[in-house]
Coordinates of C-alpha atoms and ligand atoms in Angstrom, one line a residue:
M216 CA 58.6 -0.6 32.8
L217 CA 59.5 -0.6 29.2
N218 CA 56.3 -2.3 28.4
I219 CA 54.2 0.4 30.0
E220 CA 56.1 3.1 28.3
I221 CA 55.6 1.5 24.9
S222 CA 51.9 1.0 25.4
S223 CA 51.3 4.5 26.7
W224 CA 53.4 5.8 23.8
L225 CA 51.3 3.7 21.4
L226 CA 48.1 5.0 22.9
F227 CA 49.4 8.6 22.7
C228 CA 50.2 8.2 19.1
L229 CA 47.5 6.0 18.0
L230 CA 44.5 7.8 19.4
P231 CA 45.1 11.0 17.4
L232 CA 45.9 8.9 14.4
F233 CA 42.6 7.1 14.8
L234 CA 40.7 10.3 15.1
L235 CA 42.6 11.7 12.1
F236 CA 41.7 8.6 10.2
L237 CA 38.0 9.0 11.2
I238 CA 37.9 12.6 10.1
S239 CA 39.7 12.0 6.8
F240 CA 37.4 9.2 6.2
I241 CA 34.4 11.4 6.7
F242 CA 35.8 13.9 4.3
T243 CA 36.7 11.4 1.6
F244 CA 33.3 10.1 2.0
R245 CA 31.8 13.5 1.5
S246 CA 33.6 14.0 -1.8
S247 CA 32.9 10.5 -3.0
K248 CA 29.2 11.2 -2.8
E249 CA 29.5 12.9 -6.1
S250 CA 31.0 9.9 -7.9
S251 CA 28.7 7.5 -9.6
S252 CA 30.2 4.2 -8.5
E253 CA 29.9 3.8 -4.8
Q254 CA 32.4 1.8 -2.8
L255 CA 31.5 -0.4 0.1
P256 CA 31.3 1.8 3.1
R257 CA 34.1 1.6 5.7
S258 CA 33.2 -0.4 8.8
Y259 CA 34.6 0.1 12.3
P260 CA 34.5 -2.0 15.5
V261 CA 31.3 -1.6 17.5
I262 CA 29.7 1.1 15.4
G263 CA 30.0 -0.7 12.1
S264 CA 29.3 1.6 9.1
Y265 CA 27.1 3.9 11.2
L266 CA 29.1 7.0 10.2
S267 CA 28.4 6.4 6.5
V268 CA 24.7 5.7 7.2
L269 CA 24.6 8.9 9.2
A270 CA 26.3 10.9 6.4
N271 CA 23.7 9.6 4.0
K272 CA 20.6 9.6 6.2
D273 CA 18.6 11.8 3.8
R274 CA 19.4 9.7 0.8
L275 CA 19.7 6.1 2.1
I276 CA 17.7 4.7 -0.8
Q277 CA 19.9 6.4 -3.5
W278 CA 23.1 5.6 -1.6
T279 CA 22.3 1.9 -1.0
S280 CA 21.1 1.7 -4.6
D281 CA 24.4 3.0 -5.9
I282 CA 26.4 0.5 -3.8
V283 CA 24.2 -2.5 -4.6
R284 CA 24.3 -1.8 -8.3
S285 CA 28.1 -1.8 -8.4
S286 CA 28.5 -4.8 -6.1
P287 CA 29.3 -8.3 -7.5
N288 CA 26.1 -10.3 -7.8
L289 CA 24.2 -7.1 -7.1
T290 CA 24.4 -7.9 -3.3
F291 CA 26.3 -6.4 -0.4
T292 CA 26.3 -6.6 3.3
L293 CA 26.1 -3.5 5.4
R294 CA 27.6 -3.7 8.9
R295 CA 25.2 -2.2 11.5
P296 CA 26.2 -1.2 15.0
L297 CA 26.9 -4.0 17.6
G298 CA 27.7 -6.6 15.0
Y299 CA 24.3 -6.7 13.3
C300 CA 24.3 -7.2 9.5
Q301 CA 21.9 -6.1 6.8
V302 CA 22.1 -7.6 3.4
Y303 CA 20.9 -5.5 0.4
T304 CA 20.1 -7.1 -2.9
A305 CA 19.0 -6.3 -6.4
N306 CA 19.6 -9.8 -7.7
P307 CA 16.4 -11.4 -9.0
A308 CA 17.6 -14.9 -8.1
T309 CA 18.1 -13.7 -4.5
V310 CA 14.7 -12.0 -4.5
Q311 CA 13.1 -15.2 -5.6
H312 CA 15.0 -17.0 -2.8
I313 CA 13.8 -14.8 0.0
L314 CA 10.3 -14.1 -1.2
K315 CA 9.3 -17.5 -2.6
S316 CA 11.5 -20.5 -2.3
H317 CA 12.7 -19.8 1.3
F318 CA 9.6 -17.8 2.2
S319 CA 9.3 -19.4 5.7
V320 CA 12.9 -18.3 6.6
Y321 CA 12.4 -14.7 5.7
E322 CA 9.8 -13.2 7.9
K323 CA 8.8 -9.7 8.9
G324 CA 10.6 -10.6 12.0
D325 CA 11.0 -9.3 15.6
I326 CA 12.5 -5.9 14.8
F327 CA 9.9 -4.9 12.3
R328 CA 7.0 -6.2 14.4
A329 CA 8.3 -4.5 17.6
T330 CA 8.7 -1.2 15.8
L331 CA 5.3 -1.1 14.3
S332 CA 3.2 -3.1 16.7
D333 CA 1.9 -0.1 18.7
F334 CA 0.4 1.3 15.6
L335 CA -0.5 -1.8 13.6
G336 CA -1.1 -4.4 16.3
D337 CA -1.5 -7.8 14.7
G338 CA -2.7 -6.5 11.4
I339 CA -1.8 -8.3 8.2
F340 CA 1.1 -5.9 7.5
N341 CA 2.7 -6.7 10.8
A342 CA 2.1 -10.4 11.2
D343 CA 3.9 -13.6 10.5
G344 CA 3.1 -17.3 10.6
D345 CA -0.4 -18.4 11.3
K346 CA -1.7 -14.9 12.2
W347 CA -0.6 -13.7 8.8
K348 CA -1.9 -16.8 7.0
F349 CA -5.3 -16.5 8.4
Q350 CA -5.7 -12.9 7.5
R351 CA -4.3 -13.5 4.1
Q352 CA -6.7 -16.3 3.3
M353 CA -9.7 -14.4 4.6
S354 CA -8.7 -11.1 2.8
S355 CA -7.9 -12.6 -0.5
H356 CA -11.2 -14.4 -0.5
E357 CA -13.0 -11.2 0.2
F358 CA -10.8 -9.3 -2.2
N359 CA -11.6 -11.5 -5.2
T360 CA -15.3 -11.0 -5.3
K361 CA -17.1 -9.3 -8.2
S362 CA -19.1 -7.3 -5.8
L363 CA -16.1 -5.8 -4.2
R364 CA -14.7 -4.8 -7.5
K365 CA -18.0 -3.1 -8.3
Y366 CA -17.9 -1.3 -5.0
V367 CA -14.3 -0.1 -5.6
E368 CA -15.3 1.2 -9.0
T369 CA -18.2 3.2 -7.6
V370 CA -16.1 4.6 -4.8
V371 CA -13.3 5.7 -7.1
D372 CA -15.6 7.1 -9.6
T373 CA -17.6 9.1 -7.1
E374 CA -14.5 10.6 -5.5
L375 CA -13.2 11.5 -9.0
S376 CA -16.3 13.1 -10.4
Q377 CA -17.6 14.8 -7.3
R378 CA -14.3 15.8 -5.6
L379 CA -11.1 15.7 -7.7
I380 CA -12.4 17.0 -11.0
P381 CA -14.4 20.0 -9.5
I382 CA -11.3 21.0 -7.5
L383 CA -9.1 20.9 -10.6
A384 CA -11.7 22.8 -12.6
A385 CA -11.8 25.5 -9.9
A386 CA -8.0 25.7 -9.8
A387 CA -7.9 26.1 -13.6
A388 CA -10.4 28.9 -13.5
D389 CA -8.8 30.7 -10.6
K390 CA -5.2 30.0 -11.8
T391 CA -4.3 28.8 -8.3
V392 CA -1.2 26.7 -7.6
L393 CA -2.0 23.3 -6.0
D394 CA 0.2 20.9 -4.3
F395 CA -0.8 17.9 -6.4
Q396 CA 0.9 15.4 -4.1
D397 CA -1.3 16.6 -1.3
I398 CA -4.4 16.4 -3.5
L399 CA -3.6 12.9 -4.6
Q400 CA -2.9 11.7 -1.0
R401 CA -6.2 13.1 0.1
F402 CA -7.9 11.4 -2.8
A403 CA -6.3 8.0 -1.9
F404 CA -7.1 8.4 1.7
D405 CA -10.8 9.0 1.1
N406 CA -10.9 6.1 -1.2
I407 CA -9.2 3.6 1.0
C408 CA -11.2 4.6 4.0
K409 CA -14.4 4.1 2.1
I410 CA -13.3 0.8 0.7
A411 CA -11.9 -0.5 4.0
F412 CA -14.5 0.9 6.5
G413 CA -17.3 2.3 4.4
Y414 CA -16.4 5.5 6.2
D415 CA -15.9 8.8 4.4
P416 CA -13.3 11.1 6.1
Q417 CA -14.0 13.9 3.6
Y418 CA -10.3 14.7 3.3
L419 CA -10.4 15.9 -0.3
L420 CA -12.7 19.0 -0.1
P421 CA -12.1 22.4 -1.8
S422 CA -11.2 23.9 1.6
L423 CA -8.4 21.2 2.0
P424 CA -9.5 20.6 5.6
V425 CA -7.5 19.2 8.4
A426 CA -9.2 15.9 9.0
E427 CA -8.3 14.7 12.4
F428 CA -8.3 11.0 11.6
A429 CA -6.1 11.6 8.6
V430 CA -3.6 13.7 10.5
A431 CA -3.4 11.3 13.3
F432 CA -2.9 8.5 10.8
E433 CA -0.1 10.5 9.1
N434 CA 1.6 11.2 12.4
A435 CA 1.4 7.6 13.5
T436 CA 3.0 6.5 10.3
R437 CA 5.7 9.0 10.2
I438 CA 6.8 8.7 13.8
S439 CA 6.6 4.8 13.7
S440 CA 8.8 4.8 10.6
D441 CA 11.3 7.2 12.3
R442 CA 11.9 4.5 14.9
F443 CA 13.7 2.5 12.2
S444 CA 16.4 5.2 11.9
S445 CA 17.2 5.1 15.5
P446 CA 20.7 3.6 15.8
F447 CA 19.6 1.3 18.7
P448 CA 15.9 0.3 19.3
L449 CA 16.7 0.8 23.0
I450 CA 16.6 4.6 22.5
W451 CA 13.0 4.8 21.4
K452 CA 12.0 2.1 23.9
I453 CA 13.3 4.2 26.7
K454 CA 11.5 7.3 25.3
R455 CA 8.3 5.3 25.1
A456 CA 8.7 4.0 28.7
L457 CA 9.1 7.6 29.8
N458 CA 6.4 8.9 27.4
I459 CA 8.6 11.8 26.2
G460 CA 9.4 13.5 22.9
A461 CA 8.3 11.8 19.6
E462 CA 7.1 8.8 21.6
K463 CA 4.6 10.9 23.5
K464 CA 3.2 12.2 20.2
L465 CA 3.1 8.8 18.8
S466 CA 1.1 7.3 21.6
S467 CA -1.4 10.2 21.3
A468 CA -1.7 9.7 17.5
V469 CA -2.1 6.0 17.8
R470 CA -4.7 6.3 20.5
H471 CA -6.6 8.6 18.2
V472 CA -6.4 6.3 15.3
R473 CA -7.4 3.3 17.3
E474 CA -10.3 4.9 19.1
F475 CA -11.6 6.2 15.9
A476 CA -11.3 2.9 14.2
Q477 CA -12.9 1.1 17.1
E478 CA -15.8 3.5 17.0
I479 CA -16.4 2.7 13.4
V480 CA -16.2 -1.0 14.0
K481 CA -18.7 -0.8 16.8
E482 CA -21.2 1.2 14.8
K483 CA -20.8 -1.2 11.8
K484 CA -21.5 -4.1 14.1
Q485 CA -24.6 -2.5 15.4
E486 CA -25.7 -1.7 11.9
L487 CA -25.2 -5.3 10.8
K488 CA -27.1 -6.6 13.8
E489 CA -30.1 -4.4 13.2
N490 CA -30.2 -5.0 9.5
S491 CA -28.7 -8.4 8.5
E492 CA -29.9 -7.8 4.9
L493 CA -27.6 -4.8 4.7
E494 CA -25.5 -4.9 1.5
S495 CA -22.6 -2.6 2.3
G496 CA -19.7 -3.2 0.0
D497 CA -16.8 -2.3 2.3
L498 CA -14.2 -4.8 3.7
L499 CA -15.1 -4.2 7.3
S500 CA -18.7 -5.3 6.7
R501 CA -17.4 -8.3 4.8
F502 CA -15.1 -9.4 7.6
L503 CA -17.8 -8.8 10.3
S504 CA -20.5 -10.7 8.4
S505 CA -18.2 -13.6 7.6
G506 CA -18.3 -14.2 11.4
H507 CA -15.2 -12.4 12.8
S508 CA -16.4 -10.4 15.7
D509 CA -13.2 -9.8 17.7
E510 CA -13.2 -6.0 17.6
T511 CA -9.4 -5.5 18.3
F512 CA -8.5 -8.0 15.6
V513 CA -10.9 -6.5 13.0
T514 CA -9.6 -3.0 13.8
D515 CA -6.0 -4.2 13.3
I516 CA -6.8 -5.6 9.9
V517 CA -8.5 -2.4 8.8
I518 CA -5.7 -0.2 9.9
S519 CA -3.2 -2.2 8.0
F520 CA -5.3 -1.9 4.9
I521 CA -5.5 1.8 5.2
L522 CA -1.7 2.0 5.6
A523 CA -1.2 -0.3 2.5
G524 CA -3.5 1.7 0.3
R525 CA -3.0 5.2 1.5
D526 CA 0.3 6.6 0.1
T527 CA 1.2 4.0 -2.5
T528 CA -1.1 5.0 -5.4
S529 CA -0.7 8.7 -4.6
A530 CA 3.1 8.3 -4.8
A531 CA 3.0 6.5 -8.1
L532 CA 0.6 9.1 -9.5
T533 CA 2.6 12.1 -8.3
W534 CA 5.7 10.9 -10.2
F535 CA 3.6 9.9 -13.1
F536 CA 2.2 13.3 -13.7
W537 CA 5.6 14.9 -13.4
L538 CA 7.1 12.4 -15.9
V539 CA 4.3 12.7 -18.3
Y540 CA 4.6 16.5 -18.3
S541 CA 8.3 16.2 -19.1
H542 CA 7.7 13.7 -21.9
P543 CA 5.1 15.3 -24.2
E544 CA 5.3 12.3 -26.7
V545 CA 4.1 10.0 -23.9
E546 CA 1.3 12.4 -23.0
K547 CA 0.2 12.3 -26.6
G548 CA 0.1 8.5 -26.6
I549 CA -2.0 8.4 -23.4
L550 CA -4.4 11.1 -24.7
R551 CA -4.9 9.1 -28.0
E552 CA -5.7 6.1 -25.9
I553 CA -8.1 7.9 -23.6
R554 CA -10.0 9.4 -26.6
E555 CA -10.3 6.0 -28.3
K556 CA -11.7 4.4 -25.2
S557 CA -13.8 7.2 -23.9
E558 CA -17.0 5.8 -25.5
S559 CA -16.7 2.4 -23.9
P560 CA -18.0 1.4 -20.5
L561 CA -15.9 1.8 -17.4
Y562 CA -14.4 -1.5 -16.7
D563 CA -13.4 -2.3 -20.3
E564 CA -12.1 1.2 -20.7
V565 CA -9.6 0.5 -17.9
K566 CA -8.8 -3.0 -19.0
D567 CA -7.8 -1.9 -22.4
M568 CA -5.7 1.1 -21.5
T569 CA -2.5 -0.7 -22.5
Y570 CA -0.3 2.3 -23.1
T571 CA -1.4 4.0 -19.9
H572 CA -0.8 0.8 -18.0
A573 CA 2.7 0.6 -19.5
S574 CA 3.4 4.3 -18.5
L575 CA 2.4 3.6 -14.9
C576 CA 4.7 0.5 -14.8
E577 CA 7.5 2.6 -16.2
T578 CA 6.9 5.3 -13.6
M579 CA 7.1 2.8 -10.8
R580 CA 10.3 1.2 -12.3
L581 CA 12.0 4.5 -11.7
Y582 CA 10.1 5.6 -8.6
P583 CA 8.7 2.6 -6.8
P584 CA 6.2 3.6 -4.1
V585 CA 7.8 1.1 -1.7
P586 CA 11.5 1.6 -2.7
S587 CA 13.0 -1.1 -0.5
D588 CA 11.5 -3.7 1.8
T589 CA 13.2 -5.7 4.5
K590 CA 12.8 -9.2 5.9
E591 CA 14.5 -10.9 8.8
A592 CA 16.1 -14.4 8.7
A593 CA 14.5 -16.7 11.2
K594 CA 17.5 -19.1 10.9
D595 CA 20.9 -19.4 9.3
D596 CA 20.9 -19.5 5.6
V597 CA 23.0 -19.0 2.4
L598 CA 21.8 -16.9 -0.5
P599 CA 22.1 -18.2 -4.1
D600 CA 25.3 -16.1 -4.7
G601 CA 27.0 -17.5 -1.6
T602 CA 26.3 -14.7 0.8
V603 CA 26.1 -16.1 4.3
V604 CA 23.1 -15.0 6.3
R605 CA 23.0 -15.6 10.1
K606 CA 19.8 -15.9 12.0
G607 CA 18.5 -12.4 12.8
T608 CA 20.2 -10.8 9.8
R609 CA 17.9 -8.4 7.9
V610 CA 17.7 -8.9 4.1
T611 CA 16.5 -6.0 2.0
Y612 CA 15.3 -6.3 -1.6
H613 CA 15.6 -3.0 -3.4
P614 CA 13.1 -2.2 -6.2
Y615 CA 14.5 1.3 -6.6
A616 CA 18.0 -0.2 -7.5
M617 CA 16.5 -3.0 -9.5
G618 CA 14.8 -0.5 -11.9
R619 CA 18.2 1.0 -12.6
V620 CA 20.3 -2.1 -13.4
E621 CA 21.7 -1.8 -16.9
A622 CA 22.0 -5.5 -17.5
E623 CA 18.2 -5.7 -16.9
W624 CA 16.9 -2.7 -18.7
G625 CA 19.6 -1.8 -21.2
S626 CA 21.8 1.2 -21.5
D627 CA 18.8 3.5 -21.7
W628 CA 17.6 2.5 -18.2
G629 CA 17.6 6.1 -17.2
S630 CA 15.0 7.1 -19.9
F631 CA 11.3 7.1 -19.3
R632 CA 10.1 4.9 -22.1
P633 CA 6.7 3.1 -21.7
E634 CA 7.4 1.3 -25.0
R635 CA 9.9 -1.0 -23.2
W636 CA 6.7 -2.7 -21.8
L637 CA 5.0 -3.1 -25.1
E638 CA 5.2 -5.0 -28.3
R639 CA 3.1 -4.9 -31.5
D640 CA 0.1 -7.3 -31.3
A641 CA 0.5 -9.9 -34.1
Q642 CA -3.3 -10.6 -34.0
S643 CA -4.5 -7.1 -34.5
P644 CA -2.1 -4.9 -36.4
G645 CA -1.7 -1.3 -35.1
K646 CA -2.4 -2.4 -31.5
W647 CA 0.0 -2.7 -28.6
K648 CA 0.3 -5.7 -26.4
F649 CA 1.5 -5.4 -22.8
V650 CA 4.6 -7.5 -22.0
A651 CA 4.8 -8.1 -18.2
K652 CA 8.0 -8.5 -16.3
D653 CA 8.0 -11.3 -13.7
S654 CA 7.7 -10.2 -10.1
Y655 CA 11.2 -11.2 -9.1
H656 CA 12.7 -8.9 -11.7
Y657 CA 10.2 -6.1 -10.9
P658 CA 9.2 -6.6 -7.2
V659 CA 7.4 -3.3 -7.0
F660 CA 4.4 -5.1 -5.5
Q661 CA 6.6 -7.6 -3.8
A662 CA 6.4 -11.2 -5.0
G663 CA 5.6 -14.7 -3.8
P664 CA 3.0 -15.6 -1.2
R665 CA 2.9 -12.1 0.3
I666 CA 2.6 -10.2 -3.0
C667 CA 0.4 -7.1 -2.7
L668 CA -3.2 -7.9 -2.4
G669 CA -4.3 -4.5 -3.8
K670 CA -2.4 -4.6 -7.0
E671 CA -5.4 -4.8 -9.3
F672 CA -7.3 -2.1 -7.3
A673 CA -4.2 0.1 -7.4
F674 CA -4.1 -0.1 -11.2
L675 CA -7.9 0.4 -11.5
Q676 CA -7.7 3.5 -9.3
M677 CA -4.6 5.0 -11.0
Q678 CA -6.0 4.5 -14.5
R679 CA -9.3 6.1 -13.6
V680 CA -7.5 9.1 -12.2
V681 CA -5.1 9.4 -15.2
A682 CA -8.0 9.1 -17.7
G683 CA -10.3 11.5 -15.7
V684 CA -7.6 14.1 -15.2
L685 CA -5.7 14.1 -18.5
R686 CA -8.9 14.0 -20.6
Q687 CA -9.8 17.4 -19.3
F688 CA -6.7 19.1 -17.9
R689 CA -3.0 19.7 -18.4
V690 CA -1.0 19.4 -15.2
V691 CA 2.0 21.8 -15.3
P692 CA 4.7 22.0 -12.7
A693 CA 4.7 25.5 -11.1
T694 CA 8.3 25.7 -10.2
Q695 CA 10.7 27.3 -12.7
E696 CA 8.5 26.4 -15.6
G697 CA 9.0 22.7 -15.2
G698 CA 12.4 23.1 -13.6
A699 CA 14.8 20.6 -12.1
E700 CA 14.0 17.1 -11.2
P701 CA 12.1 16.9 -8.0
V702 CA 13.9 15.3 -5.0
F703 CA 12.9 11.7 -4.2
I704 CA 12.6 10.9 -0.5
S705 CA 11.2 8.0 1.3
Y706 CA 9.7 7.1 4.7
L707 CA 7.9 3.8 4.4
T708 CA 6.8 5.0 1.1
T709 CA 8.1 7.4 -1.6
K710 CA 7.4 11.1 -1.5
M711 CA 8.4 14.2 -3.6
K712 CA 10.3 16.4 -1.3
G713 CA 8.4 19.6 -0.6
G714 CA 5.3 18.5 -2.5
F715 CA 4.5 18.9 -6.2
P716 CA 3.2 22.4 -6.9
V717 CA 1.3 22.6 -10.2
R718 CA -1.0 24.8 -12.2
I719 CA -4.0 23.2 -13.8
L720 CA -4.9 24.2 -17.4
E721 CA -8.1 23.3 -19.2
R722 CA -7.2 21.2 -22.2
V723 CA -8.2 22.7 -25.4
I724 CA -9.8 19.9 -27.4
N725 CA -8.7 19.8 -31.0
Ligands
HEM1043 C1 0.8 1.4 -6.6 C2 0.2 1.0 -5.5 C3 0.8 -0.1 -4.6 C4 2.0 -0.6 -4.5 C5 3.3 -0.3 -5.2 C6 2.0 -1.6 -3.4 C7 3.1 -2.4 -3.0 C8 3.0 -3.3 -2.0 C9 4.2 -4.0 -1.4 C10 5.7 -3.8 -1.8 C11 3.8 -4.8 -0.4 C12 4.6 -5.7 0.5 C13 4.9 -5.0 1.8 C14 5.5 -5.8 2.8 O1 5.1 -7.0 3.0 O2 6.5 -5.4 3.5 C15 2.3 -4.7 -0.4 C16 1.5 -5.4 0.5 C17 0.2 -5.2 0.6 N1 -0.6 -4.4 -0.1 FE1 0.0 -3.1 -1.6 N2 0.7 -1.7 -2.9 C18 -0.1 -0.8 -3.6 C19 -1.4 -0.6 -3.4 C20 -2.2 -1.3 -2.5 C21 -3.6 -1.0 -2.3 C22 -4.5 0.1 -3.1 C23 -4.1 -1.9 -1.4 C24 -5.4 -2.1 -0.8 C25 -6.6 -1.9 -1.3 C26 -2.9 -2.7 -1.0 C27 -3.0 -3.7 -0.1 C28 -1.9 -4.5 0.3 C29 -2.0 -5.5 1.4 C30 -3.2 -5.9 2.2 C31 -0.7 -5.9 1.6 C32 -0.2 -7.0 2.6 C33 -0.1 -8.3 2.0 C34 0.5 -9.4 2.9 O3 1.3 -9.1 3.7 O4 0.1 -10.6 2.7 N3 -1.9 -2.3 -1.7 N4 1.9 -3.8 -1.3
NAG1044 C1 0.2 15.6 14.5 O1 1.5 16.2 14.6 C2 1.5 17.6 14.6 C3 3.0 18.0 14.5 O2 3.8 17.4 15.4 C4 0.8 18.1 15.9 O3 0.8 19.5 15.9 C5 -0.6 17.5 15.9 O4 -1.2 17.8 17.1 C6 -0.6 16.0 15.8 N1 -2.0 15.5 15.7 C7 -2.4 14.3 16.1 C8 -3.9 14.1 16.0 O5 -1.6 13.4 16.4
NAG1045 C1 29.5 -13.5 -6.8 O1 29.9 -13.8 -8.1 C2 31.2 -14.2 -8.4 C3 31.3 -14.5 -9.8 O2 30.9 -13.5 -10.6 C4 31.6 -15.4 -7.5 O3 32.9 -15.7 -7.7 C5 31.3 -15.0 -6.0 O4 31.6 -16.1 -5.2 C6 29.8 -14.6 -5.9 N1 29.4 -14.4 -4.5 C7 29.8 -13.5 -3.6 C8 29.2 -13.5 -2.3 O5 30.5 -12.5 -3.9

C-alpha cells in the first residue's frame, strides 16, 4: 500500500520535473550557442543527444567543430538514438589511425552504403573491400596517363574560353548580377561530364538552361544526403517502400540519372565497336576499351565520378573568390603571378602558380569542400587516445575543425593568409616555395589508400579558372558592397547559403 503510494507520488513529482529539466535544458542550450567554447551535449536514455542535434541541425558542422576543438585529444563521442555512438575527431594521429594504419577496420560501412546505394550502386564512392579495390586500381591506372591529362586540359580550356569567359564578359557589359556559385557549379558539371563520359550536358550557357540530367543529378544527391539526417533509417525505408514523399522524388530522379547514363554507355559501346581506332579521351571509353563491358557496373563507376567531381571544385572556387575579394593584398599577389606566367605554355603555367596554389589550399583550410567524412568500424577497436570504439560505431574526421585548431595553425588561424603555405626559395631568391602539409593534418582530400583520385585535376581546373577569370575581371560581391560573411552550409559538400551574387567588372590593365 505504502509502496504504491510512494511510487505514484514519485511519478507524479518526477515526470513534471523531468519535463522541466528537458525544457530548461533546451533553453540553456539555446543561449550557450552564442558562447565560443562548446560543452559536450547532454545525453538522455533512448534518444541520446538527439535534442542537441536537432537544435543545431542547420549548423551541425560548426557545432561539432566547436565541440571537437574544445575536447581533450580533439576527440569526442556523440550519443545517437538507440545507443549508437558516433566519434568525432580532429586529431591527426587518430586520422592516420582510421585512414591508414587501421584502414581495413574503418570502412564506408553498411549505413553509408545502404543510404546511397539506390543512387550510386556499387560505384567507387560507395564500395568497400574487393569491389572498391578493383575500381581503385583500374581508375588510378587510367587516371595517371599523360593522354588523360591532355584531354582534361583541353576540356577545361574549352569550357573556359568558349563558355565561362564570354558569359562573364556579357555580365560585365550589361552590369547584371550573377550567382557565381551557380555559374561555377555549371562549369564543373560540364567539365566532369565531358571527362567522365565524353558527353556535354551544355549546362553553362548564357541562358542558364535547366538541363534535365543536371537537375536530376542534383535532386538525387540532395535527397540521398537528406536520408542521413533522418533520426532512424527505418523512417526513410518505410517511405521508400510506400513510394511517398521525398522517396518518390528520389526514385524518379535516380531513374532519370541511370537511364541517361545507361544510354550514354550503350552509345559509347556501339561507337567503340564500329570504330576500334577511336581515340576518345574520356574515362568511359577507357574503361570500356580496357575490356569492362558490364553496363551496370560501368554506369555505377561513372556516376560516382560525376558526384566526386561535381560540387567540390565549385565549392572551393566560390569561397576562394569571396576571400580574395575581401583580401586585396592576396588578389595583388595572384595577379602578379598570373601576369608573370601569362607568356608560358599552359601546363607549366599552372605548375608554377605557387602563390595561387597556396591561396587555394588556404581557402580549403577554412572552407573544405568535404567538411567532414564518416567511416564505420567493422570490428571493436581502440583509438590512439584511448577512445573505445565498438563494432558499428561511426568515426568522423573533421577537416573543417582541423583547419581551425590553434595548436596546429597558430593564434592567427582565423586569418586568410596564403603565406603560411610558403617559404622563400633558397635556390632562387625572390621566389616562393610551396610547403605542403601532410594529409593527416590537412585531410581535405582525405588520406591513405582512399585519398581523392582527382586531386591533381582539381588543382589544374581551379588554377585555370582563377587565372582565366582574374586576369580579365574583378569579381565583386553584390550584397551590401561586400557585406557580411556568407553563411557556410553543407550537404555532402559545402555550399554558400543563398548563392554568391556578384557583379563582374572588366579589369583595367595598368
Ligand atoms: C577541390 C576538389 C576536391 C576535393 C576537396 C575532393 C575531396 C575528396 C574527398 C574528401 C574524398 C573522400 C571521400 C570519401 O571516401 O568519403 C574524395 C574521393 C574521391 N575523389 Fe575527390 N575531391 C575533389 C575533386 C575531385 C575531382 C575533380 C575528381 C574527379 C575527376 C575526384 C575524384 C574522386 C574519386 C574518384 C574519389 C573516390 C576515391 C576512393 O574512394 O578510392 N575528386 N575526394
Ligand atoms: C527535381 O526537384 C524539383 C523540386 O522538388 C522538381 O520540381 C523536379 O521535377 C525534379 N526533377 C527531376 C528530374 O527529378
Ligand atoms: C586524452 O588525453 C589525456 C591527457 O592529455 C589523457 O589522460 C586521456 O586518457 C586521453 N584520452 C581520452 C579518451 O580522453
